[in-house]
Short mmCIF file of C-alpha atoms in Angstrom, two decimals:
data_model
loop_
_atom_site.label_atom_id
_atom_site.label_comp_id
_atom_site.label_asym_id
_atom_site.label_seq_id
_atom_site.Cartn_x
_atom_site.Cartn_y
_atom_site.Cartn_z
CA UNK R 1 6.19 -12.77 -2.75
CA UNK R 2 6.88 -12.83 1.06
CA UNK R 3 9.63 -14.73 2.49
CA UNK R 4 7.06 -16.70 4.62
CA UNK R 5 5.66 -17.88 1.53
CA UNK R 6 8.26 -19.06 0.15
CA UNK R 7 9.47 -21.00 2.83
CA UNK R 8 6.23 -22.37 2.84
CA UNK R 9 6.99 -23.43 -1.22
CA UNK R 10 9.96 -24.56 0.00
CA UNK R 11 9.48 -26.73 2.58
CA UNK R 12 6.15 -28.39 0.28
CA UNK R 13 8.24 -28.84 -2.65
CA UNK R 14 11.50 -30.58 -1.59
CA UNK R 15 13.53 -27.84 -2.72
CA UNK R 16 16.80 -27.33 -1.78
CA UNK R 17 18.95 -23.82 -1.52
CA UNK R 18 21.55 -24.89 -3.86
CA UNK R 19 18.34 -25.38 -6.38
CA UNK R 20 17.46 -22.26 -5.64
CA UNK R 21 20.59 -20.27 -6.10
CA UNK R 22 21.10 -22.01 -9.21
CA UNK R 23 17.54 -20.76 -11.14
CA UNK R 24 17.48 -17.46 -9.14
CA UNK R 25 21.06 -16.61 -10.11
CA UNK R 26 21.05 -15.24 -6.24
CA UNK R 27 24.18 -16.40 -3.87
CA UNK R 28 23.63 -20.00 -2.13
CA UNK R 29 24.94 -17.09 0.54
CA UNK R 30 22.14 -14.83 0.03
CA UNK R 31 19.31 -17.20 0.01
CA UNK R 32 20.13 -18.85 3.20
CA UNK R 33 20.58 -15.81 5.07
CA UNK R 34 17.08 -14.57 3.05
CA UNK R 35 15.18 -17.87 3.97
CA UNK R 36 16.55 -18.19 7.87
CA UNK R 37 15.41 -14.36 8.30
CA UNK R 38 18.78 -12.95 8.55
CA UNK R 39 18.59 -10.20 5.93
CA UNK R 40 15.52 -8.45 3.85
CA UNK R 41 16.39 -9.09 0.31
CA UNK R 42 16.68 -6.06 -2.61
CA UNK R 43 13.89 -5.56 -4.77
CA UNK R 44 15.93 -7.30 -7.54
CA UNK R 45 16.91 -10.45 -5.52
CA UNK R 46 12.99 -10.34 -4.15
CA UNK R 47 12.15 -10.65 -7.50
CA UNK R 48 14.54 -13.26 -8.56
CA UNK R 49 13.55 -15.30 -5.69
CA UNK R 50 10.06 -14.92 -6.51
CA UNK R 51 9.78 -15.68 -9.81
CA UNK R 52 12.23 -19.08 -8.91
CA UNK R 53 9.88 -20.01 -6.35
CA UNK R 54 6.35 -19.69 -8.50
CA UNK R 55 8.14 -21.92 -10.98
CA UNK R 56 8.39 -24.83 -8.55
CA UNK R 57 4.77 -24.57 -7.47
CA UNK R 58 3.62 -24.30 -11.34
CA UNK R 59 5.59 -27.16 -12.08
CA UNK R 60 4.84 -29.04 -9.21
CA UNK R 61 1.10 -28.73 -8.20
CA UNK R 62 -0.96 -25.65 -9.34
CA UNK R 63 -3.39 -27.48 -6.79
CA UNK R 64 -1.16 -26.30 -3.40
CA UNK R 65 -3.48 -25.68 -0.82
CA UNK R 66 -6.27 -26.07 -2.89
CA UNK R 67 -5.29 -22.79 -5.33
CA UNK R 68 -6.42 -23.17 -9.00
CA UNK R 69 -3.70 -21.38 -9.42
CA UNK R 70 0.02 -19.07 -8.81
CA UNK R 71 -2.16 -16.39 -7.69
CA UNK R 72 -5.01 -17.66 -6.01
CA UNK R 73 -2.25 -19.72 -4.07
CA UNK R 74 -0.80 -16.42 -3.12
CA UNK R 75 -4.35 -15.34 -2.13
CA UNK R 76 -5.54 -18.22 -0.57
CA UNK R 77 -2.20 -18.29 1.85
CA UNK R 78 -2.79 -14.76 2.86
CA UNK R 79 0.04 -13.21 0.82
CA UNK R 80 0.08 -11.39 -2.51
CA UNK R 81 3.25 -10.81 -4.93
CA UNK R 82 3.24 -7.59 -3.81
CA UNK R 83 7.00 -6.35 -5.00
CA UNK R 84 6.63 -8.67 -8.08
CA UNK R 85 3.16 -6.84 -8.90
CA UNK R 86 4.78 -3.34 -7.90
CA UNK R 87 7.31 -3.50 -10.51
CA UNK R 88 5.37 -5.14 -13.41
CA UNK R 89 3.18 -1.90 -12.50
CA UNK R 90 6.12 0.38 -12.62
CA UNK R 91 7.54 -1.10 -15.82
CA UNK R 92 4.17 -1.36 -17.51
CA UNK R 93 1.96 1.70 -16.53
CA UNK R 94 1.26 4.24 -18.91
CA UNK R 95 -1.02 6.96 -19.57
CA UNK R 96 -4.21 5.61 -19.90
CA UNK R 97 -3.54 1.94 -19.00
CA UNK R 98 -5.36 2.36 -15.97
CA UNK R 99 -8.54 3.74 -16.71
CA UNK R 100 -9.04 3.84 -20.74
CA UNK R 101 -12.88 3.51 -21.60
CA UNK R 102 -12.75 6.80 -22.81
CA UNK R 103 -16.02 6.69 -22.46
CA UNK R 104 -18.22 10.11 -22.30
CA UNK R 105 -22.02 10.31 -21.09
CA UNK R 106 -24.56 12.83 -21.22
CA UNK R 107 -25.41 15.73 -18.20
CA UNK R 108 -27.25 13.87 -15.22
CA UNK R 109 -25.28 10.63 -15.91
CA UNK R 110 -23.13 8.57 -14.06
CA UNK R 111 -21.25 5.32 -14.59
CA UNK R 112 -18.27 3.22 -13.11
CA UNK R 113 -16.35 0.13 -14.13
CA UNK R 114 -13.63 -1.93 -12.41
CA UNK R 115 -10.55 -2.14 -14.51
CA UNK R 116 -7.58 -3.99 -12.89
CA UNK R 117 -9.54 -4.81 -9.79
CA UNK R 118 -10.16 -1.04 -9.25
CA UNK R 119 -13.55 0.63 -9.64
CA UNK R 120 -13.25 3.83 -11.53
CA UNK R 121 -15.99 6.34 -11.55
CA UNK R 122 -16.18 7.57 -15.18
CA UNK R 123 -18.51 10.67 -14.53
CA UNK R 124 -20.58 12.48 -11.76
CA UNK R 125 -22.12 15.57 -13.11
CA UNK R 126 -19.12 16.54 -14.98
CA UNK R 127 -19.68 15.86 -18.82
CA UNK R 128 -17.88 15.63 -22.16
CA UNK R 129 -14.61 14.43 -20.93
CA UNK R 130 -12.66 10.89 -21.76
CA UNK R 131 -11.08 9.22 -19.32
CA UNK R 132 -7.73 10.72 -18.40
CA UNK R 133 -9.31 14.28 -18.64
CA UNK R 134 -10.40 15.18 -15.51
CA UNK R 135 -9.10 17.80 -13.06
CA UNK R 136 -9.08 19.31 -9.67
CA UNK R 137 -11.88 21.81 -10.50
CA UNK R 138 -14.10 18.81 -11.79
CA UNK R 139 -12.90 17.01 -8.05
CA UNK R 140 -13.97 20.14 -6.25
CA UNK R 141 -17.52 19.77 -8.29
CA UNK R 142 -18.19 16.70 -7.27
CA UNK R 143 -21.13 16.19 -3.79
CA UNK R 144 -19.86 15.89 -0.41
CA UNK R 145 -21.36 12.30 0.58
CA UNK R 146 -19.19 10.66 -2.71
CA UNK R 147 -15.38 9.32 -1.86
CA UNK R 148 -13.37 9.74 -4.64
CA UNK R 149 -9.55 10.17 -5.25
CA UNK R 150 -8.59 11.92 -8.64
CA UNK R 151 -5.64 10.25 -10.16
CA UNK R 152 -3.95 10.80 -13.31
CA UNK R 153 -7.32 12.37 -14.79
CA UNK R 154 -9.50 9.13 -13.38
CA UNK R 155 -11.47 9.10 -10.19
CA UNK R 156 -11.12 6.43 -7.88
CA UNK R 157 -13.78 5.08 -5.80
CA UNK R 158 -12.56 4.90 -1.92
CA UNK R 159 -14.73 2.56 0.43
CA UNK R 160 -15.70 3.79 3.91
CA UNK R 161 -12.98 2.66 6.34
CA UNK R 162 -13.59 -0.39 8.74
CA UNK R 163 -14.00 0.19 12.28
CA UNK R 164 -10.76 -1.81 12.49
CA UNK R 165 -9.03 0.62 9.99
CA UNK R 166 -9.94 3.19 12.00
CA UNK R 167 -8.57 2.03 15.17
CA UNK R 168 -5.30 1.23 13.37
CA UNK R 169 -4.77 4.64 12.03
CA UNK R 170 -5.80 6.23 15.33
CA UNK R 171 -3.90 4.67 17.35
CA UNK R 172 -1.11 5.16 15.27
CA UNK R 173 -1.41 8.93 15.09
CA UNK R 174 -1.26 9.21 18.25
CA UNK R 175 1.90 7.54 19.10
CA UNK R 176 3.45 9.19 16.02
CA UNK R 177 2.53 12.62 17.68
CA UNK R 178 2.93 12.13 21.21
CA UNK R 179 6.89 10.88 19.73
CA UNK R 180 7.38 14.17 17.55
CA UNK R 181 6.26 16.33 20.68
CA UNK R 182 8.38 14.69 22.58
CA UNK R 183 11.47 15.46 20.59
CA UNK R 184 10.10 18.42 20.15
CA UNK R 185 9.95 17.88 16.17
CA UNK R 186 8.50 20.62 14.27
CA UNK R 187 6.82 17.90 11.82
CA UNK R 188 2.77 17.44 11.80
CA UNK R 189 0.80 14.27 11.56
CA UNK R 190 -2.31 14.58 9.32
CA UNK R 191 -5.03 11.59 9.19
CA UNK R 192 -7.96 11.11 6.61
CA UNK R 193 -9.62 12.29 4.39
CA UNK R 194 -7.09 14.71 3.89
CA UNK R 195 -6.49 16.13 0.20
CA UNK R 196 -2.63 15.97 -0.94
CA UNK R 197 -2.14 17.30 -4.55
CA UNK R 198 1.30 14.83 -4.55
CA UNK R 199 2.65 16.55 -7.75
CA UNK R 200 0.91 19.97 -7.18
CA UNK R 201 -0.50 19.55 -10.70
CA UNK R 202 -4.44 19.45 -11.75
CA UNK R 203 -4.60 15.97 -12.28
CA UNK R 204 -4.00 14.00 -9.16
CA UNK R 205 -5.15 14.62 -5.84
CA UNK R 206 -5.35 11.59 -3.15
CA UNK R 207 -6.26 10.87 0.50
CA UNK R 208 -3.71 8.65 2.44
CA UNK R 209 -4.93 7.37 5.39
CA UNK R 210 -2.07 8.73 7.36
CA UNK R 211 0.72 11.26 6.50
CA UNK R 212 3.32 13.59 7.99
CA UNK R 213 4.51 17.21 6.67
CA UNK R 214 7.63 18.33 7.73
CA UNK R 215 8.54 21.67 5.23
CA UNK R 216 7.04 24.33 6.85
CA UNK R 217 6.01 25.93 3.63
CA UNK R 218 3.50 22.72 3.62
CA UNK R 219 2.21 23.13 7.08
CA UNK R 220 -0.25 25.58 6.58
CA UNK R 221 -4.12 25.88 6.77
CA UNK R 222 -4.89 25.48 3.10
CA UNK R 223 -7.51 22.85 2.14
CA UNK R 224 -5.32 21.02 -0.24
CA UNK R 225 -1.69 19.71 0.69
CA UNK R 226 0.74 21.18 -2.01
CA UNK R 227 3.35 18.17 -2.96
CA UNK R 228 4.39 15.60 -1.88
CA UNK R 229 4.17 14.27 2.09
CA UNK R 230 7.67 12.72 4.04
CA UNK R 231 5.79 9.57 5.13
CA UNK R 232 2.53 7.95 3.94
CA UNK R 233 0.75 5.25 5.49
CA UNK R 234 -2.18 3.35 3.87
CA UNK R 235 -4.56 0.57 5.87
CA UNK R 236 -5.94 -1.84 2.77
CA UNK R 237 -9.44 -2.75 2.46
CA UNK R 238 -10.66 -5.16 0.41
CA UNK R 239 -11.38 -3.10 -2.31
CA UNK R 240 -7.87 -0.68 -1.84
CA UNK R 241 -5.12 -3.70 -2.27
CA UNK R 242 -4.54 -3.49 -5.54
CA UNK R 243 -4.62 0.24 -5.88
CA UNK R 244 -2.23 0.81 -2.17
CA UNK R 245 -0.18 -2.16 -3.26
CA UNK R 246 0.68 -0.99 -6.55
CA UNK R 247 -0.78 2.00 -7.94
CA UNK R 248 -0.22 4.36 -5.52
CA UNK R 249 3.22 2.66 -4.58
CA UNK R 250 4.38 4.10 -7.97
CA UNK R 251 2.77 7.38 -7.50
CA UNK R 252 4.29 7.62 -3.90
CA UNK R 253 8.08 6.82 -5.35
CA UNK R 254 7.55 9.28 -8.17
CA UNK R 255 6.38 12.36 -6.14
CA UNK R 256 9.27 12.05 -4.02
CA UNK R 257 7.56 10.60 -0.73
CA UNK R 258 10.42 9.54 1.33
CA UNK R 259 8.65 6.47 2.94
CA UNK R 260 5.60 4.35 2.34
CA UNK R 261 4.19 1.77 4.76
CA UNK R 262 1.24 -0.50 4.12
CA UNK R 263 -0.51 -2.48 6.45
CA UNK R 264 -2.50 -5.05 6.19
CA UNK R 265 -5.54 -5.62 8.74
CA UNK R 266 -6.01 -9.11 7.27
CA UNK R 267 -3.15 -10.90 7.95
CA UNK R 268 -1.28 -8.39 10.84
CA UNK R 269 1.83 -7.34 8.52
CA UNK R 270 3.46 -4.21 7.46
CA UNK R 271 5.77 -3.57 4.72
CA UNK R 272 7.83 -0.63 5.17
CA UNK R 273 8.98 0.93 1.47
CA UNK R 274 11.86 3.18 2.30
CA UNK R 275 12.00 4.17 -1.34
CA UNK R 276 15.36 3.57 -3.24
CA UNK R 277 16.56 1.30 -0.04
CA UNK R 278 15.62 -1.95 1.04
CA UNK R 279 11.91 -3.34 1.97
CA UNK R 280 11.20 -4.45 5.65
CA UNK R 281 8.11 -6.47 6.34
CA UNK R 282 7.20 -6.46 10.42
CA UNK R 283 4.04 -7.91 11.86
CA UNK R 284 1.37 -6.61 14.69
CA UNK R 285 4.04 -7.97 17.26
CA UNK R 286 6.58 -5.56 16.46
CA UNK R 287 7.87 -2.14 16.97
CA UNK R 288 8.28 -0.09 13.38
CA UNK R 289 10.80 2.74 13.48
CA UNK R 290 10.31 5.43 11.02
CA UNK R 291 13.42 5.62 8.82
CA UNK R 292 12.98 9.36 8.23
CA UNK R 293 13.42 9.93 12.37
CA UNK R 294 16.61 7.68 11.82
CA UNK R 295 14.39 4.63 14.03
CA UNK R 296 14.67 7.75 17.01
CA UNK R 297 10.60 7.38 16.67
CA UNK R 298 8.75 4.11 16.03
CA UNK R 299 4.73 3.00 16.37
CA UNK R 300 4.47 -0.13 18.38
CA UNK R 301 1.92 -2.50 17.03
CA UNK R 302 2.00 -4.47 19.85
CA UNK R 303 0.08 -2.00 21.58
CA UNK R 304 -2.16 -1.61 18.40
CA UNK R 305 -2.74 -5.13 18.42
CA UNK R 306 -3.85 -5.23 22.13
CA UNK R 307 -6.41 -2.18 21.41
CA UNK R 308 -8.05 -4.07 18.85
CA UNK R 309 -8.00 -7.44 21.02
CA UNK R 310 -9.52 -5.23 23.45
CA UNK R 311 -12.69 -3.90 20.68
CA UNK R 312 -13.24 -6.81 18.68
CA UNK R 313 -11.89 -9.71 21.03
CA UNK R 314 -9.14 -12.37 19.69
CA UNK R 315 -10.33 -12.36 15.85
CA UNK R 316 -9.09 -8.85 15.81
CA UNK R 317 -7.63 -9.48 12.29
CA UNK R 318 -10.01 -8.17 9.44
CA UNK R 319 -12.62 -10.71 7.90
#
């Protein structure tokens, strides 16, 4: 849950910060300094907070804002428990959890079904295989015109990028590059589609929307990228949230990608994951340093912002 949101509980609710140190366990200290925007709390103080703050609105009025509901609330507001659903992924994913059907289908055949949100494609023209079985040669097999990304064994479906996604990730390449030249950095920025094998194994293989390669051993004109990337970026789409906000958040952390951002289009926010360090969450207005250029490089989403102003007017923000 964002700090925004919570204040937002907060303020509806009546609640005070000694009420909230006391259920969260956090430091009256901590939570002041969280809730007046002094600090970016840990993951584990994030989630504490979190969890404390969902229990007022449950016990108060599941109605807030209109929401049926925790999580529409969270939805309806524009925000999503995005560390709390991270980690419940983390803790609870397993092989086969995420796509499990194990279904198999005849030569010609195709199928797909959404399981947590996510559409998975379940077979193309590649046959006799459950779930969980596929592999880079069956990814390779697959036609041209169909967006896939092959993870743990499952495909994926990927949506065609917005017009506003596009502009986003453009724009950012471009100031990430013109900055490395500058400095005269010896790292490359890479932008969709784009395959990265992340563990170098046969079973996952992913496009991020953005990414930079800074081991010369990985700069090299190969189809595939070999391991995993310094920095990702992924632009959500309405169908990507759950799968950029969670899945491939794990996936990112275990293949040793040094930092993650995501941004969202919708609401003009991005959270910066500097894995194994604190979370930063900036908006459209601000400038982003990259933590692996020790904040010596940043992308300024102000400018960003004015491009798409510029295209699509003042409702820049996705719809």
């Amino acid at each position: 849950m964002q700090v925004e949101t919570m204040i937002a509980i907060k303020k509806e609710f009546k609640v005070t910060y000694q009420e909230i140190s006391e259920k969260s366990g956090v430091p009256l200290s901590t939570v002041q300094k969280v809730f007046a925007g002094l600090t970016v709390p840990r993951v584990k103080t994030a989630e504490a907070l979190s969890s404390v703050m969902g229990s007022f609105v449950k016990q108060g009025s599941p109605r807030w804002l209109g929401a049926e509901s925790f999580s529409e609330l969270m939805l309806s507001h524009g925000y999503g428990d995005i560390i709390e659903s991270a980690n419940a992924l983390k803790r609870g994913m397993q092989e086969g959890v995420i796509a499990e059907s194990g279904t198999k289908y005849s030569v010609g055949t195709s199928a797909h079904k959404e399981i947590n949100g996510i559409k998975t494609y379940e077979a193309f023209e590649i046959m006799d295989k459950d779930a969980g079985e596929y592999t880079i040669d069956d990814y390779e097999k697959l036609p041209d015109d169909i967006r896939v990304e092959l993870i743990k064994g499952n495909f994926y479906d990927m949506a065609s990028p917005s017009r506003r996604h596009q502009t986003i990730i453009f724009e950012m390449g471009v100031q990430i590059r013109t900055a490395i030249k500058k400095n005269k950095g010896g790292c490359k920025v890479y932008l969709a589609p784009s395959d990265v094998q992340l563990f170098d194994d046969d079973k996952t293989v992913v496009q991020p929307d953005l990414f930079i390669l800074c081991k010369k051993e990985m700069i090299r004109e190969t189809q595939i990228t070999h391991g995993a990337p310094e920095f990702v970026v992924e632009v959500l789409s309405k169908s990507n949230q759950f799968k950029d906000m969670t899945l491939k958040l794990g996936l990112y952390m275990d293949a040793g990608v040094k930092e993650y951002w995501i941004v969202n289009p919708f609401n003009g926010y991005i959270i910066k994951y500097v894995f194994y360090e604190e979370t930063a969450i900036f908006t459209f207005d601000d400038k982003v340093p990259l933590s692996i250029y020790d904040g010596k490089i940043s992308v300024d989403f102000s400018e960003i912002k004015q491009e798409l102003i510029e295209e699509f007017g003042e409702n820049y923000l996705e719809r």
